[in-house]
XYZ file of C-alpha atoms in Angstrom:
571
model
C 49.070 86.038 -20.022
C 48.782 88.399 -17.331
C 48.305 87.086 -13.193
C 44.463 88.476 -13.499
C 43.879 85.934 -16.787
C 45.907 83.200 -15.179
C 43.938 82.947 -11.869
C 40.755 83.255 -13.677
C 41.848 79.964 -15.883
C 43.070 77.996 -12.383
C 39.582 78.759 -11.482
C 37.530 77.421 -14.269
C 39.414 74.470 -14.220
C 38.819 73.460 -10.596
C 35.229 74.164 -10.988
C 35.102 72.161 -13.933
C 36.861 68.943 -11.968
C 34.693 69.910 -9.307
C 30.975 69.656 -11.418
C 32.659 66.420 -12.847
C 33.542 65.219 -9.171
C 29.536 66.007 -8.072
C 28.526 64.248 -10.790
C 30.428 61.220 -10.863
C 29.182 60.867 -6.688
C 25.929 61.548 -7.941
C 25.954 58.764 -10.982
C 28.157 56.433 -8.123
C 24.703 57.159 -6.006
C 22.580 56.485 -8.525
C 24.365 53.284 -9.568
C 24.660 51.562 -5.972
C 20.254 52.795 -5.804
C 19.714 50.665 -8.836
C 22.168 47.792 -8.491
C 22.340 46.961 -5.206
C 19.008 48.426 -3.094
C 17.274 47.624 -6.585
C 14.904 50.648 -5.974
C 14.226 54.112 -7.157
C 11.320 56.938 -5.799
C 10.793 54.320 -3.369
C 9.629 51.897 -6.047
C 10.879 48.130 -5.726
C 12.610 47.820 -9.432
C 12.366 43.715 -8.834
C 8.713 43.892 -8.494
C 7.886 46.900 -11.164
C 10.062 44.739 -14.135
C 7.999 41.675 -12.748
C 4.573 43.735 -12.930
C 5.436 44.901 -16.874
C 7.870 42.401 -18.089
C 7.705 42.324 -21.891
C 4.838 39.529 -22.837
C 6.680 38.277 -25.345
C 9.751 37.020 -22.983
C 9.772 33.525 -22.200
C 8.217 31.877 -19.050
C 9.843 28.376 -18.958
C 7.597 25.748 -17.848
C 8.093 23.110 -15.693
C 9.859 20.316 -17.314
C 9.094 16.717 -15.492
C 11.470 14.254 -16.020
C 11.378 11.605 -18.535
C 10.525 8.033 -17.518
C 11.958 5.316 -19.442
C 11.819 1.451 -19.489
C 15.263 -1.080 -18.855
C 16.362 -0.652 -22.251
C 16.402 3.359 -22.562
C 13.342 3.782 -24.356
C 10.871 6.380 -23.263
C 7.632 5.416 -21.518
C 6.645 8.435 -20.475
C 7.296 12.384 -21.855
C 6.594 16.049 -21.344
C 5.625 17.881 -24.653
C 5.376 21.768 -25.455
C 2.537 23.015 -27.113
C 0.841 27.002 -27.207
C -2.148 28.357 -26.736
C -2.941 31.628 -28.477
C -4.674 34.653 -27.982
C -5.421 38.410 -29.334
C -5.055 41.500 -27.186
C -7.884 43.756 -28.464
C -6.964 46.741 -26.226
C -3.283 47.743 -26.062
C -1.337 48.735 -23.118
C 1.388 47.562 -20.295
C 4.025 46.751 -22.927
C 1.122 44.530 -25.231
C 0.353 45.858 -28.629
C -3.378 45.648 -29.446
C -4.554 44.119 -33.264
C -4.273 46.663 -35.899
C -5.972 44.769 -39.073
C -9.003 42.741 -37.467
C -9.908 41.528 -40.957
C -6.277 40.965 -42.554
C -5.736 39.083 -39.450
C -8.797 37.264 -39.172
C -7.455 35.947 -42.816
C -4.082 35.640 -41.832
C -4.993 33.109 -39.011
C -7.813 30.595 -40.528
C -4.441 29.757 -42.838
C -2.680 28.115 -39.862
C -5.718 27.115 -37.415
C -8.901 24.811 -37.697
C -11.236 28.281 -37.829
C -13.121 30.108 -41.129
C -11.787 33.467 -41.780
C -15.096 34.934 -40.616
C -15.521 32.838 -37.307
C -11.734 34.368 -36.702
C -13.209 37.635 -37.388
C -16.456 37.443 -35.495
C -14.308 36.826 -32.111
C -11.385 39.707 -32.343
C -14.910 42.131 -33.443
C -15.418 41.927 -29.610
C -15.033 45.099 -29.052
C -16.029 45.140 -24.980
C -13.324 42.765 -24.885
C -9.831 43.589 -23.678
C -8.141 40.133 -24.843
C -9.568 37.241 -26.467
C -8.820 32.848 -27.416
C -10.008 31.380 -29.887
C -11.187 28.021 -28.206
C -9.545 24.643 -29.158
C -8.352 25.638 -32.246
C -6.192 28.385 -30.488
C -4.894 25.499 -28.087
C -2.366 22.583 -28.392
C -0.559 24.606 -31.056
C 2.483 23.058 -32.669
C 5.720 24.567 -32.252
C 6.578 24.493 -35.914
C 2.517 26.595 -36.111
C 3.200 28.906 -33.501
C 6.551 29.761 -35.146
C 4.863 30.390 -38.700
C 2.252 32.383 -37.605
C 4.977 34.493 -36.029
C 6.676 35.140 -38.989
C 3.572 36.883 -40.266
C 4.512 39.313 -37.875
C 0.706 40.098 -36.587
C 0.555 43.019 -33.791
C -1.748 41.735 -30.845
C -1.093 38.016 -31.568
C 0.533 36.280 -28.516
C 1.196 32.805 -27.395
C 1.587 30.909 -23.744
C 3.540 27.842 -23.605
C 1.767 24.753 -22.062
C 3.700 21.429 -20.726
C 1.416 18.433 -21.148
C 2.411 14.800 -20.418
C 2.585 12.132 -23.163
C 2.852 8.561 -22.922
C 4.538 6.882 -25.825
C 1.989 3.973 -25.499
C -1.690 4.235 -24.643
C -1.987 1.037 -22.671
C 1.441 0.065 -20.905
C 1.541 -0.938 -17.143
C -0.871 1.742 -16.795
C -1.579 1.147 -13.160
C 1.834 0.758 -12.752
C 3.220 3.694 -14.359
C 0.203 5.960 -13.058
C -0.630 9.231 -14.560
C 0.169 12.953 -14.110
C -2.128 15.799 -14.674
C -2.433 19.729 -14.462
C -3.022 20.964 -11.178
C -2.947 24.739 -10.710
C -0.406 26.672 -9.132
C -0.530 30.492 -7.973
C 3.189 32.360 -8.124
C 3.435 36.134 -7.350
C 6.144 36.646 -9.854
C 5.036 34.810 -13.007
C 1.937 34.514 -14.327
C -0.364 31.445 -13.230
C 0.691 28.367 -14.240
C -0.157 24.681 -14.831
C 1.892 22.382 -13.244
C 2.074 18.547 -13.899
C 1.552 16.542 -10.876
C 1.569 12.762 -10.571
C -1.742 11.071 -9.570
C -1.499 7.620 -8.905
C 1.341 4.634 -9.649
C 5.549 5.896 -10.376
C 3.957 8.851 -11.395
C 2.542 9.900 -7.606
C 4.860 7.616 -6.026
C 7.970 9.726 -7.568
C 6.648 12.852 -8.124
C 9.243 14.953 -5.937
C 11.851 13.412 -8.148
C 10.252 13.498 -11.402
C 8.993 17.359 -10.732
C 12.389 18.540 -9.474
C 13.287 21.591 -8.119
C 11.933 25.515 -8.419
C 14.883 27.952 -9.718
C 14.716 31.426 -10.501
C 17.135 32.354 -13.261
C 17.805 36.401 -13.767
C 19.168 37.529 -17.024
C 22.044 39.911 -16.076
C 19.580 43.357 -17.383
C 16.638 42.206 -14.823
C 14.532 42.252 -18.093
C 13.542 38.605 -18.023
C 13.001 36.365 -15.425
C 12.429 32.622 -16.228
C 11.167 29.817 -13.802
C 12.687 26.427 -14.218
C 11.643 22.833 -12.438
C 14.174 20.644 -12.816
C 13.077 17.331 -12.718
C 14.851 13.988 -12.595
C 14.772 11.111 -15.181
C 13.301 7.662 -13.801
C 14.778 4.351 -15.246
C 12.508 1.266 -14.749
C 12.867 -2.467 -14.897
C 9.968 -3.018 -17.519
C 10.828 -4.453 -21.095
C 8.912 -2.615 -23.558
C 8.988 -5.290 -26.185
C 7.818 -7.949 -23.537
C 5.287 -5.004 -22.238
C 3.341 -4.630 -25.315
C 2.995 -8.070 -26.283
C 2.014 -9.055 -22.753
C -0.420 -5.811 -23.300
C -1.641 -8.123 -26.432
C -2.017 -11.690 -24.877
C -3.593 -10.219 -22.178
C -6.383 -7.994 -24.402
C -7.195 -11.054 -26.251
C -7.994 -13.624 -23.641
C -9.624 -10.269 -21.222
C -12.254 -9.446 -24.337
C -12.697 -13.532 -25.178
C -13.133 -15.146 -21.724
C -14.702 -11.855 -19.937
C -13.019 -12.491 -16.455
C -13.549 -9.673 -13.619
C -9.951 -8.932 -13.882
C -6.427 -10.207 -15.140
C -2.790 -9.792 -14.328
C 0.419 -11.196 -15.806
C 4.253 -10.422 -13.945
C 7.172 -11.616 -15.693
C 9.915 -11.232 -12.598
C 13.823 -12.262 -13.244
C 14.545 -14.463 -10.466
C 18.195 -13.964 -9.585
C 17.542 -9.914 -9.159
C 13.891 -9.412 -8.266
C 13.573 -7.594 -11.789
C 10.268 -6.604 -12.647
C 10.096 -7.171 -16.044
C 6.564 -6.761 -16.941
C 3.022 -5.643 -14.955
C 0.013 -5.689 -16.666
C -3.477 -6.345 -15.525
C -7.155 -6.126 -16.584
C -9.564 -3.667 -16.354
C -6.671 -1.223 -17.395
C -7.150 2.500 -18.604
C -5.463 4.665 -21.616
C -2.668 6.383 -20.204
C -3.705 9.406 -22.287
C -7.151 10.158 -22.634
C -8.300 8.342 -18.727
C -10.557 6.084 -21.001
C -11.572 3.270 -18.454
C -9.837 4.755 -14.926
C -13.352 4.990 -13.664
C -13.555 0.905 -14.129
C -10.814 0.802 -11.739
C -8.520 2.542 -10.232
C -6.928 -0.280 -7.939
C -2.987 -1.158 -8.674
C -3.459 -4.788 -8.287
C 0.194 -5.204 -7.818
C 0.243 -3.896 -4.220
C -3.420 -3.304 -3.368
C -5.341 -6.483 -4.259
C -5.875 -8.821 -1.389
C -6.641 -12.730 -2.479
C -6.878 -16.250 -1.256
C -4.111 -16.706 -4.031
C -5.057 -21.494 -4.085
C -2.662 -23.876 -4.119
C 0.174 -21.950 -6.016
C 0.786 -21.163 -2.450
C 1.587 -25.278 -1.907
C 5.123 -24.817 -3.275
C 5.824 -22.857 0.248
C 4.361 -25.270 2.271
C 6.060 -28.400 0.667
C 9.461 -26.963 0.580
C 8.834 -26.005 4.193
C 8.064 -29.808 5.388
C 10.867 -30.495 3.163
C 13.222 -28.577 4.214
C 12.297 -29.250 8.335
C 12.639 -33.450 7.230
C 8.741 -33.953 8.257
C 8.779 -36.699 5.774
C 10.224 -39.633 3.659
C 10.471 -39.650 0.256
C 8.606 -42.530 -0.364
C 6.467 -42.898 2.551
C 2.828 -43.044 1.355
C -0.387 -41.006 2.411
C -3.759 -41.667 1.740
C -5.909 -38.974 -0.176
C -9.480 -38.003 -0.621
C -10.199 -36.356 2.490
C -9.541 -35.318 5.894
C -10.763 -33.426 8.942
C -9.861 -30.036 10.122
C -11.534 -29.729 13.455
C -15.374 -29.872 12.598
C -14.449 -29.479 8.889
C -13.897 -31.536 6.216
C -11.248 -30.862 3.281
C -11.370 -32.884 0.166
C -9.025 -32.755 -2.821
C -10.438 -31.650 -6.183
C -11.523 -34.896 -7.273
C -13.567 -35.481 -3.842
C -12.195 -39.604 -4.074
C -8.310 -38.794 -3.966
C -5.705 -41.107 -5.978
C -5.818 -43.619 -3.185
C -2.405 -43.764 -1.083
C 0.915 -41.385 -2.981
C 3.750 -39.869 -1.526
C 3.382 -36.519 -0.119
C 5.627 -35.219 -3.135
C 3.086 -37.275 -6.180
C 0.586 -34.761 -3.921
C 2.481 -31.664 -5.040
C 1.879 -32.826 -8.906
C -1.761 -33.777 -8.189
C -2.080 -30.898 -6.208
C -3.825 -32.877 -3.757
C -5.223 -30.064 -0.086
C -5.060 -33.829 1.700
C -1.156 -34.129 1.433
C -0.635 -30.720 2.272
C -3.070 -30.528 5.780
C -0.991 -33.121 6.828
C 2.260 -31.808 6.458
C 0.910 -28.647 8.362
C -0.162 -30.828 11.063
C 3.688 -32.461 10.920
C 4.922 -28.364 10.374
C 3.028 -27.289 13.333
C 0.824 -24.135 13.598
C 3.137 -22.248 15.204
C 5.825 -22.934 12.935
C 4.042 -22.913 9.892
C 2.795 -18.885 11.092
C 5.963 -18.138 11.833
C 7.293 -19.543 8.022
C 4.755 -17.322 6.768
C 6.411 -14.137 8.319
C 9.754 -15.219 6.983
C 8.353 -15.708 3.185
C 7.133 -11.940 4.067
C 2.934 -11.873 4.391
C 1.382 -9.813 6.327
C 3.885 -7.390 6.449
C 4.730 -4.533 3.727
C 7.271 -5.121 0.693
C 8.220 -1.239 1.072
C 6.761 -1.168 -2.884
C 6.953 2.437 -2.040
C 3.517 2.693 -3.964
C 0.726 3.898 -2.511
C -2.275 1.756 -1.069
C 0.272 -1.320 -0.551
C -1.573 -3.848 1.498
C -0.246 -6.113 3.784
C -2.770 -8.922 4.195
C -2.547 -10.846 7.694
C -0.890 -13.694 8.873
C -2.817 -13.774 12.610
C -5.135 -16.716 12.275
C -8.572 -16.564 14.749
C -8.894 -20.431 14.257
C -6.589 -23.814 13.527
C -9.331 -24.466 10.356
C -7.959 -21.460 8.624
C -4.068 -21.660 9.646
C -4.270 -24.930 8.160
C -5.849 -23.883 5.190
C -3.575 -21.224 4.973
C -0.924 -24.155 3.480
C -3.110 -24.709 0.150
C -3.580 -21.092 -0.024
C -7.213 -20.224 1.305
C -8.577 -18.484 4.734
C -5.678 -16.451 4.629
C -5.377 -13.167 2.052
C -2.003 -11.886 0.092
C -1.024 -9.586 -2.606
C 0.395 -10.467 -6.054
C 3.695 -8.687 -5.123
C 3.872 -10.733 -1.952
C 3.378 -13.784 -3.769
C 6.335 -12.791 -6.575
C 9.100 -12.075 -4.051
C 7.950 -15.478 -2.161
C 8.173 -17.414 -5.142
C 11.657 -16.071 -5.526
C 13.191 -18.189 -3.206
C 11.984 -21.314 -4.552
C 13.400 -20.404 -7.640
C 16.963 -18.488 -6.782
C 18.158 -21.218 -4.358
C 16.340 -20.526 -1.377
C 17.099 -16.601 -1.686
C 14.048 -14.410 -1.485
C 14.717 -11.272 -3.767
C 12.687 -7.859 -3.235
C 10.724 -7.067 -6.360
C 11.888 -3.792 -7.956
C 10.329 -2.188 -10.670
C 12.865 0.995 -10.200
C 16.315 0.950 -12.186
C 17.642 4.139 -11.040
C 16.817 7.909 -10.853
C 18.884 10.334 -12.777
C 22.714 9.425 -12.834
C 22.407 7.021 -10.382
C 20.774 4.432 -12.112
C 22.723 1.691 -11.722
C 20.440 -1.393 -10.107
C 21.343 -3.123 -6.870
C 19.697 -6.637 -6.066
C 18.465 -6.634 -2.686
C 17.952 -10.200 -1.185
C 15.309 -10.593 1.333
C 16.348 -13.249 3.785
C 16.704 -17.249 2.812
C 13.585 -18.669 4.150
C 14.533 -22.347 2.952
C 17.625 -24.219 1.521
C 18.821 -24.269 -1.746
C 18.194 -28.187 -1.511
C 14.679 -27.766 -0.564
C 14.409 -24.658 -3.814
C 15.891 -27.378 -6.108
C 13.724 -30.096 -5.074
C 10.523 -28.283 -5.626
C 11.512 -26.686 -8.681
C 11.773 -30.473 -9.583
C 8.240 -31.905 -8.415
C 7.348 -28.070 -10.265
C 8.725 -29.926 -13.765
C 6.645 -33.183 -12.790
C 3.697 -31.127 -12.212
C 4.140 -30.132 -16.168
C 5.706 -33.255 -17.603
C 3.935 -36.434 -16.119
C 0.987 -37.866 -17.030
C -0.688 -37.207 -13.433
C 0.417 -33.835 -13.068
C -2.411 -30.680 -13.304
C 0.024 -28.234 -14.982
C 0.278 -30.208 -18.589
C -1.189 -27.610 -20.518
C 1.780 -25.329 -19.493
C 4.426 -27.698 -21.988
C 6.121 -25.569 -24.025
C 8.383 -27.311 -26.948
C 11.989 -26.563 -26.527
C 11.758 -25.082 -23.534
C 11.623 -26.576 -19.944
C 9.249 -25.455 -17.900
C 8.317 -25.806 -13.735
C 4.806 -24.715 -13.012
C 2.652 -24.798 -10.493
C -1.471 -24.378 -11.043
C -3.775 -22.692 -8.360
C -7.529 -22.682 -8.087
C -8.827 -20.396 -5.319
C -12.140 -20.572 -3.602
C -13.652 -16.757 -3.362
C -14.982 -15.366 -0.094
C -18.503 -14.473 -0.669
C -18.439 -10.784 0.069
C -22.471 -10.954 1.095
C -21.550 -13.159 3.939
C -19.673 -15.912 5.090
C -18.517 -19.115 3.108
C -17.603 -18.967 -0.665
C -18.965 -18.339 -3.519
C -20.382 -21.461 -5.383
C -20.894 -20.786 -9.089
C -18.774 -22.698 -12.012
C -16.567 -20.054 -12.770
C -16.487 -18.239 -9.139
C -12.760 -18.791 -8.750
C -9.301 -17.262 -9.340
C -6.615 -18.890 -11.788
C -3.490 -18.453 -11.058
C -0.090 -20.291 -12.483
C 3.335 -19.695 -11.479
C 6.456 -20.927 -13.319
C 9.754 -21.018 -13.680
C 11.582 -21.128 -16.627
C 14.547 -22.634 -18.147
C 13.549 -24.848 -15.066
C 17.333 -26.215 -15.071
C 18.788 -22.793 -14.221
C 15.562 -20.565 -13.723
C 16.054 -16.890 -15.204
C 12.040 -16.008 -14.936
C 9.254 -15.964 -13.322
C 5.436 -15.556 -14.889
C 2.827 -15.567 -12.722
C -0.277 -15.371 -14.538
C -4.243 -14.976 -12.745
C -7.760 -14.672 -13.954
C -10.753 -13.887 -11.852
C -14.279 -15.334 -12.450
C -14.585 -15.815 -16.644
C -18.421 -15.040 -17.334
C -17.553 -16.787 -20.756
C -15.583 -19.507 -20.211
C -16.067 -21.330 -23.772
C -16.256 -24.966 -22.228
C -12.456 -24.348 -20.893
C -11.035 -24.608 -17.531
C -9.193 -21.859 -15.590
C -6.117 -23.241 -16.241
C -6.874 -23.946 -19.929
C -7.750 -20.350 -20.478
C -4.207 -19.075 -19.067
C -2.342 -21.566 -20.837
C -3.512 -20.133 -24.130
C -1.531 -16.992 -23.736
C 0.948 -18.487 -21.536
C 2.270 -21.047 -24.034
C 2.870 -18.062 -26.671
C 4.484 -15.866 -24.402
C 7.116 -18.299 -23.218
C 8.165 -19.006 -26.800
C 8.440 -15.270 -27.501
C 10.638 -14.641 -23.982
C 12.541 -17.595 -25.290
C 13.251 -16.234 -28.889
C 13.745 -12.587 -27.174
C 16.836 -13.289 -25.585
């Protein structure tokens, strides 16, 4: 090769590494534009693959976290279902309908339509996109994958998360609801999002709705939108749930009261093993929220009667106010310019203050708040927690009062009237008289996500486990003597300590009480096996409009008795 040809090579080949050189900067360039500033002719890339992202990639919806009862069974679930719809006019990645009449036909195979009422809606030719009402909505999965199959151009589905409860009527207060509120998101299309509305559901919705994550798919073609929410564990008994659900339907449509509730608590942990009250409302459909929308739990406020007498009398006990056998006459007595009588209006003649627990007798019990002393007996009241907030952590929790404008009603206050209370105030007093003086908060919450392991959380110990034990005693009188007002309450096999209330109701036209035969509220609390309590069942009834020829506490016993027997064989 001569020097002329050999130069001429050299030169080629340096011009050839030095095109490759210009074009691997220029590639290099074009790499760090599109992978690191994400942008090209000044166009955002993030925002244009956003703007015409494929419509058949997947938008994950939020997924709310399961709720589930002690025992691991689910009480509450979200469910995927699709809504369909046709694009008539193609464009922005969507392929239009080809064959309006083959898919018209195809379509009335897999949803509730005719193949002509199918037809009628994708002829709409003005029409850029078009649903096909409620048969094109709550589509199954296994539907919305077989009408895939048929592989029909313009045919696309949304996914929809809907909450399901596994029962329609189960602690519904309680549990609460969530529904669909609308949410607006500049990188996904609009969305539905399940929010709680009342009970756990409201009262946990951070947890149960989790948090928003953006997930990118390594290509930028997809980008998917995730709420991860946490599961909730409760302390409710499903089993004991729904046949509490039943007791309580049966004696709500027989005796037509104004309302209902049943607790079942366990004693030694503050457990709440069932909630259920009357009016309720189907979990699913709403059906009978508009009845009432009050959690009694936490925000009725009651005169709750003499159940209340098991505080006062373990109170005198426990201060030594009396003797055991020292006698007091009955009948009635004065309260300033008023006069209290016991039920009877003649008394039993002269018994010993703890006879007056089992008789239920106001007499005994204004006397050992006079013994008590105002003062102290407020100040016993604080320590068994009214008037002050159990932290329920649901919403609406009332707190009733404990600041008395008068000595009539302080005393009172001792056989449960002129003062007001909630049921859940009530349940974690009544705790100490059956845990040995300990007074247990009442939890209905088990755990959230992998922390569910349940801590006990005692109160304070607002009397002595002598003066608990002794009451729980006079509580088993009250059931097994002859002169005792809680007899219907036996249960065979099974030892029971109960305690009956019947509450005067304020008259909410003015002052004084109501005054008809059936214008009070029921109310029983027991213990049960009364020789080493494990539970607690309150039970209450408000005004029966058909009371049969029963009494209050004649009415509760019938679903009490059964529901003791079936707690009994349960275990």
């Amino acid at each position: 090769m001569s020097e002329k040809q050999s130069n001429h090579s050299n030169l080629n080949i340096l011009l050839l590494i030095g095109v490759a050189a210009i074009t691997f900067i220029l590639l290099g360039a074009r790499f760090f534009q599109l992978n690191i500033t994400q942008s090209s002719h000044g166009e955002d890339l993030v925002e244009y693959i956003e703007d015409s992202q494929d419509p058949r990639s997947s938008i994950i919806e939020a997924k709310r976290g399961t709720i589930y009862d002690i025992q691991g069974q689910p009480i509450a679930i979200d469910t995927t279902s699709y809504s369909m719809y046709a694009v008539l006019q193609g464009g922005n990645g969507y392929d239009a309908v080809e064959d309006r009449d083959y898919t018209a036909k195809v379509l009335s195979n897999y949803i509730d339509m005719t193949r002509d009422e199918v037809l009628d809606i994708l002829l709409n030719y003005e029409a850029i996109q078009v649903e096909f009402g409620t048969a094109g909505r709550n589509i199954s999965q296994e539907t919305r994958d077989a009408i895939e199959e048929e592989n029909l151009p313009g045919v696309y589905f949304v996914s929809q998360s809907s909450r399901q409860y596994v029962n329609d009527y189960f602690s519904s207060h309680l549990i609460g609801y969530a529904s669909k509120q609308e949410q607006n998101n500049s990188w996904m299309p609009t969305a539905d999002i399940l929010t709680g509305q009342i009970g756990i559901e409201s009262a946990y919705d951070a947890e149960l709705s989790g948090q928003n994550t953006i997930e990118n798919n390594p290509d930028l073609v997809e980008r998917t939108r995730t709420l991860l929410g946490e599961d909730i564990y409760l302390t409710l008994d499903s089993r004991l749930q729904h046949y509490m659900e039943e007791l309580l339907d049966y004696s709500y449509n027989k005796y037509q009261p104004e309302e209902m509730s049943a607790y079942l608590v366990e004693v030694e942990t503050g457990k709440l093993l069932t909630a259920a009250q009357r009016p309720t409302f189907n979990l699913n459909t709403r059906e009978g929220i508009e009845t009432q929308w009050t959690n009694q739990l936490v925000e009725e406020v009651y005169e709750p009667g003499s159940t209340m007498k098991i505080l006062t009398q373990g109170t005198a006990y426990d201060m030594g106010v009396y003797e055991p056998n020292e006698l007091v006459e009955t009948g009635s007595t004065e309260i300033e310019d008023v006069t209290v009588r016991d039920y009877n209006l003649y008394g039993w003649g002269p018994i010993t203050f703890d006879e007056g627990l089992s008789r239920s007798s106001n007499v005994t019990i204004v006397e050992l708040i006079r013994r008590i002393g105002l003062d102290n007996w407020t100040d016993q009241l604080t320590e068994f927690g009214f008037g002050q907030t159990t932290e329920s952590g649901l919403a609406n929790e009332a707190t009733g009062t404990v600041e008395f404008d008068n000595p009539v009603s302080a005393t009172m206050s001792g056989f449960g009237q002129g003062f007001a209370t909630t049921p859940i105030q009530l349940l974690q007093a009544f705790t100490s008289i059956a845990n040995d003086g300990k007074m247990m908060k009442i939890q209905y919450l088990n755990g959230i996500g992998e922390n569910n392991e349940f801590q006990p959380i005692e109160i304070n110990q607002p009397i002595s486990e002598e003066a608990a034990d002794h009451i729980v005693d006079l509580m088993v009188n009250t059931v097994n003597e002859e002169y005792g007002t809680a007899q219907e309450y036996s249960v065979p096999g099974v030892q029971i300590a109960a305690k009956t209330g019947t509450a005067q109701i304020a008259n909410p036209d003015g002052l004084g009480y109501l005054e008809g035969a059936n214008d009070y509220y029921f109310s029983v609390v027991s213990f049960f096996p009364a020789d080493d309590p494990k539970y607690m069942l309150y039970f209450s009834m408000k005004r029966p409009t058909n009371d049969h020829n029963l009494m209050g506490s004649q009415i509760l016993a019938e679903i009490f008795r059964p529901f003791v027997e079936y707690v009994s064989v349960y275990e």
